[in-house]
Amino acid sequence: MPIRIPDQLPARDILVREGVMVMDDTTALRQDIRPMQIGLLNLMPNKIKTETQIARLIGTTPLQVELTLVRIGGHKAKNTPEDHLISFYHTWDEIKHRKFDGFIITGAPIETLPFEDVTYWDELTQILDWTKTHVHSTFNICWGAMAAIWHFHGVPKYTLPKKAFGVYRHRNLAPASPYLAGFSDDFSISVSRWTEVRADDISQDMGLEVLMDSPETGLCLVAEKTCNRLYIFNHVEYDSTSLAEEYFRDVANGTPIEVPANYFPDDDPDNKPLNRWRSHAFLLFGNWINQVYQTTPYDLAEIGKHHD
């Protein structure tokens, strides 16, 4: 089934060109099924790029998905046109009465700040608490994952001596997990962060299971079964050129940065990078959507009634 997004959203044309099925409202209403309700809290500066990346991954599952774009109400975006936000985004206050089958919280380029120093930390903690009663399953990405695992479990983040930056081999630590169905024993994932969460800080009584890690960059994917939460600290959603754009931006700004590891052929930034994580990105998001579909109540009103 296709993904249902607003007709004028910039992501629509990109996804159609890539062969992702996009559904208009008229067609959606003809289908006698309840679409999956997925919310995306987009904390990234360039919201158009991020919403396209996420829509691409959830738009190729065999289920009808309706994507709702959400932003922090008290924070002004610097890299996204105001008319785009007005046209396509809801503040959390505007949608907090609703229930969602799935809710995605993105990363943000603020990871070296203490959580409490983030200008919208109070609103984000309210949103995280709200997910316990209004969301069936939450998928937290990079800084969003660090914020969520800190808020719910007190697991800290640590600043790295240098940026973890590149494409790294990862290990499948839980082949029986429904989230890793079809995964290889090892696979590549793009990494871009200045901080890390450590496995030693995760205790058995937290109800957390480590599903993926990398010998070089540590924890990657953690699942929390009782609350249907996923925490991923790396960027499976990235485009082929995302790491290159970050690298050339930092070079242009004079920010010290190394060439992303295992990314440009021959480690030469003049060479076109190869995407080696795309298939597992689709697989992970497809598995998550399928797991949500298999376990969410048909009646949205029932969501959250049995969460801890």
XYZ file of C-alpha atoms in Angstrom:
308
model
C 0.000 0.000 0.000
C 1.154 3.579 -0.539
C 1.896 6.337 1.921
C -0.619 9.133 2.345
C 0.930 12.608 2.560
C -0.295 16.107 1.618
C -0.520 16.679 -2.152
C 1.825 19.701 -2.182
C 4.493 18.344 0.197
C 7.896 18.582 -1.576
C 8.601 14.946 -0.671
C 5.719 13.813 -2.904
C 7.431 14.523 -6.242
C 10.718 13.036 -5.046
C 9.062 9.831 -3.866
C 6.995 9.462 -7.027
C 10.161 9.784 -9.152
C 11.773 7.056 -7.016
C 8.844 4.705 -7.563
C 7.346 4.991 -4.078
C 3.554 4.765 -4.278
C 1.915 7.927 -2.960
C -1.839 8.007 -2.377
C -4.188 10.950 -2.732
C -7.109 11.509 -0.360
C -9.764 10.350 -2.840
C -8.103 6.992 -3.400
C -7.438 6.534 0.317
C -11.082 7.043 1.187
C -12.136 4.327 -1.294
C -10.180 1.676 0.613
C -12.182 0.061 3.364
C -9.315 -0.217 5.853
C -8.007 1.868 8.718
C -4.727 3.489 7.682
C -1.814 3.283 10.083
C -1.455 6.612 11.886
C 2.236 7.551 12.088
C 3.480 10.837 13.555
C 6.898 12.337 12.816
C 8.322 14.812 15.336
C 10.945 16.425 13.131
C 13.697 18.095 15.159
C 16.198 18.414 12.308
C 17.037 21.893 10.937
C 16.346 20.967 7.305
C 12.923 19.485 7.836
C 12.175 18.951 4.142
C 15.148 16.594 3.709
C 14.353 14.646 6.861
C 10.626 14.275 6.178
C 11.483 12.945 2.710
C 13.947 10.411 4.136
C 11.421 9.082 6.653
C 8.478 9.111 4.217
C 10.587 7.110 1.749
C 11.197 4.365 4.292
C 7.646 4.018 5.585
C 6.083 4.442 2.150
C 7.223 1.102 0.729
C 5.504 -1.216 3.207
C 2.403 -3.203 2.125
C 0.210 -1.153 4.481
C -1.567 2.145 4.054
C 0.178 4.751 6.195
C -0.985 8.273 6.964
C 1.930 10.485 8.004
C 1.385 13.481 10.293
C 4.254 15.987 10.505
C 4.820 17.482 13.964
C 7.153 20.196 15.248
C 8.051 21.737 18.575
C 5.694 24.659 19.164
C 8.037 27.028 20.957
C 11.074 26.601 18.678
C 11.628 28.602 15.485
C 13.251 26.635 12.666
C 16.131 28.443 10.944
C 16.547 26.261 7.858
C 12.956 25.544 6.823
C 10.680 28.180 5.245
C 7.936 29.376 7.561
C 5.275 28.814 4.908
C 6.313 25.146 4.691
C 5.856 24.746 8.435
C 2.485 26.498 8.348
C 1.277 24.437 5.386
C 2.372 20.966 6.443
C 3.270 20.850 10.138
C 1.235 20.713 13.324
C 2.572 21.758 16.688
C 2.379 19.135 19.384
C -0.306 21.186 21.157
C -2.436 20.886 18.035
C -2.253 17.077 17.843
C -1.776 15.983 21.471
C -5.436 14.966 21.711
C -4.871 12.327 18.996
C -3.703 8.708 19.254
C -1.012 7.275 16.968
C -0.028 3.732 16.044
C 3.580 4.845 15.638
C 5.534 7.987 16.438
C 9.029 8.824 15.189
C 11.302 11.322 16.963
C 14.294 12.425 14.905
C 17.770 13.484 15.853
C 18.912 17.093 16.245
C 22.358 18.716 15.880
C 22.549 19.631 19.576
C 23.982 16.474 21.016
C 26.923 18.054 22.865
C 24.551 20.236 24.915
C 23.358 18.919 28.276
C 19.742 17.837 27.806
C 18.464 20.424 30.278
C 20.151 23.226 28.299
C 18.174 22.472 25.140
C 15.682 25.317 24.684
C 12.748 22.969 24.058
C 13.682 20.287 26.600
C 10.608 20.886 28.763
C 8.257 20.475 25.810
C 10.124 17.407 24.580
C 9.854 15.698 27.974
C 6.117 16.399 27.933
C 5.929 14.801 24.485
C 7.908 11.758 25.645
C 5.544 11.295 28.582
C 2.559 11.809 26.263
C 3.742 8.923 24.057
C 3.118 6.533 26.963
C -0.629 7.112 26.734
C -1.166 8.260 23.134
C 1.272 6.165 21.043
C 1.435 2.421 20.547
C 5.099 2.302 19.437
C 7.816 4.962 19.351
C 10.886 4.967 17.097
C 13.572 7.329 18.470
C 16.514 8.292 16.223
C 20.055 9.483 17.119
C 19.778 12.484 19.517
C 16.075 11.727 19.870
C 17.036 8.235 21.036
C 19.626 9.596 23.476
C 17.063 12.032 24.871
C 14.408 9.333 25.249
C 16.640 6.727 26.887
C 17.913 9.399 29.291
C 14.400 10.590 30.107
C 12.910 7.135 30.648
C 15.909 5.274 32.122
C 18.582 7.782 33.132
C 21.092 6.318 30.659
C 23.651 9.108 30.032
C 25.388 10.191 26.855
C 29.138 10.804 26.638
C 31.049 13.214 24.425
C 33.454 11.453 22.080
C 37.062 12.613 21.622
C 36.311 12.924 17.896
C 33.185 12.590 15.788
C 32.011 9.068 14.943
C 31.606 9.723 11.252
C 31.335 7.317 8.349
C 29.886 3.954 7.365
C 30.619 1.156 9.831
C 30.008 -2.566 9.996
C 27.378 -3.581 12.561
C 26.482 -6.908 14.162
C 23.079 -8.556 14.386
C 22.914 -9.494 18.087
C 19.289 -10.718 18.116
C 18.402 -12.583 14.904
C 15.090 -13.725 16.453
C 13.898 -10.155 17.036
C 10.944 -9.241 14.784
C 12.673 -5.915 14.129
C 15.652 -7.717 12.562
C 13.742 -10.229 10.438
C 15.687 -10.765 7.218
C 18.805 -8.978 8.464
C 22.269 -10.208 7.583
C 24.649 -11.251 10.343
C 26.592 -8.070 9.715
C 25.777 -4.973 7.670
C 26.782 -1.356 7.105
C 25.097 1.678 8.685
C 25.967 5.368 8.396
C 27.086 7.049 11.627
C 27.312 10.767 12.388
C 27.488 11.847 16.030
C 29.703 13.521 18.625
C 28.316 11.533 21.545
C 27.542 7.950 22.481
C 25.413 5.832 24.810
C 27.255 2.899 26.381
C 26.088 -0.662 26.873
C 27.628 -0.756 30.363
C 25.009 1.750 31.536
C 22.103 -0.480 30.504
C 21.100 -2.818 33.326
C 18.904 -5.903 33.092
C 16.131 -4.381 35.183
C 15.528 -1.645 32.569
C 13.798 -4.063 30.214
C 16.073 -3.042 27.327
C 17.565 -5.392 24.733
C 20.549 -4.492 22.572
C 19.775 -5.577 19.002
C 22.688 -4.077 17.049
C 26.122 -2.746 17.789
C 29.417 -2.005 16.083
C 32.883 -2.975 17.363
C 34.053 0.502 16.296
C 31.164 2.809 17.204
C 29.330 0.914 19.952
C 25.585 0.741 20.537
C 23.271 1.146 17.573
C 19.780 -0.282 18.179
C 18.026 -0.987 21.479
C 14.479 -2.298 21.919
C 12.139 -1.917 24.884
C 9.478 -4.591 24.611
C 7.058 -3.595 27.360
C 6.671 -0.050 26.027
C 7.149 -0.807 22.320
C 10.051 1.618 21.980
C 13.029 1.507 19.645
C 16.168 3.566 20.176
C 18.576 3.833 17.229
C 21.696 5.944 17.680
C 22.808 5.975 14.038
C 21.310 7.087 10.735
C 19.835 4.311 8.599
C 17.504 6.940 7.109
C 20.320 9.026 5.584
C 20.468 9.672 1.841
C 23.496 8.508 -0.132
C 24.935 12.036 -0.032
C 24.068 13.032 3.562
C 27.509 12.325 5.021
C 29.168 14.093 2.079
C 27.006 17.169 2.615
C 27.966 17.239 6.298
C 31.645 16.802 5.447
C 31.758 19.560 2.796
C 29.707 21.889 5.038
C 32.224 21.512 7.857
C 35.170 21.959 5.497
C 33.595 25.151 4.122
C 32.972 26.436 7.668
C 36.528 25.656 8.786
C 35.290 23.084 11.306
C 37.921 20.379 11.940
C 36.534 17.181 10.417
C 38.008 13.963 9.073
C 36.900 12.333 5.841
C 33.996 10.014 6.750
C 35.317 6.483 7.180
C 34.506 3.759 4.652
C 32.336 6.123 2.632
C 34.038 7.710 -0.385
C 35.680 5.138 -2.664
C 39.426 5.154 -1.904
C 38.624 7.700 0.850
C 38.717 10.364 -1.849
C 36.011 13.066 -1.436
C 36.138 13.644 -5.199
C 34.650 10.168 -5.708
C 30.915 9.572 -5.618
C 29.942 7.772 -2.374
C 28.205 4.413 -2.502
C 25.124 3.682 -0.398
C 25.654 0.381 1.471
C 22.923 0.762 4.116
C 19.798 1.421 2.032
C 18.440 -2.141 1.938
C 18.695 -2.602 5.710
C 17.115 0.802 6.277
C 14.027 -0.262 4.327
C 14.060 -3.608 6.110
C 14.227 -2.087 9.592
C 11.437 0.423 9.025
C 9.343 -2.188 7.238
C 9.776 -4.582 10.162
C 8.820 -1.829 12.611
C 5.689 -0.885 10.655
C 4.729 -4.559 10.407
C 5.255 -5.080 14.132
C 3.135 -2.024 14.914
C 0.416 -3.301 12.578
C 0.436 -6.742 14.194
C 0.110 -5.417 17.753
C -1.752 -2.085 17.662
C -5.465 -1.998 18.573
C -7.912 -1.565 15.703
C -9.689 1.064 17.793
C -7.266 3.976 18.155
C -8.977 4.965 21.392
C -7.577 1.803 23.015
C -3.962 2.876 22.449
C -2.088 3.635 25.640
C -4.585 2.113 28.045
C -2.299 -0.765 28.945
C 1.095 0.956 28.742
C 3.287 1.236 31.810
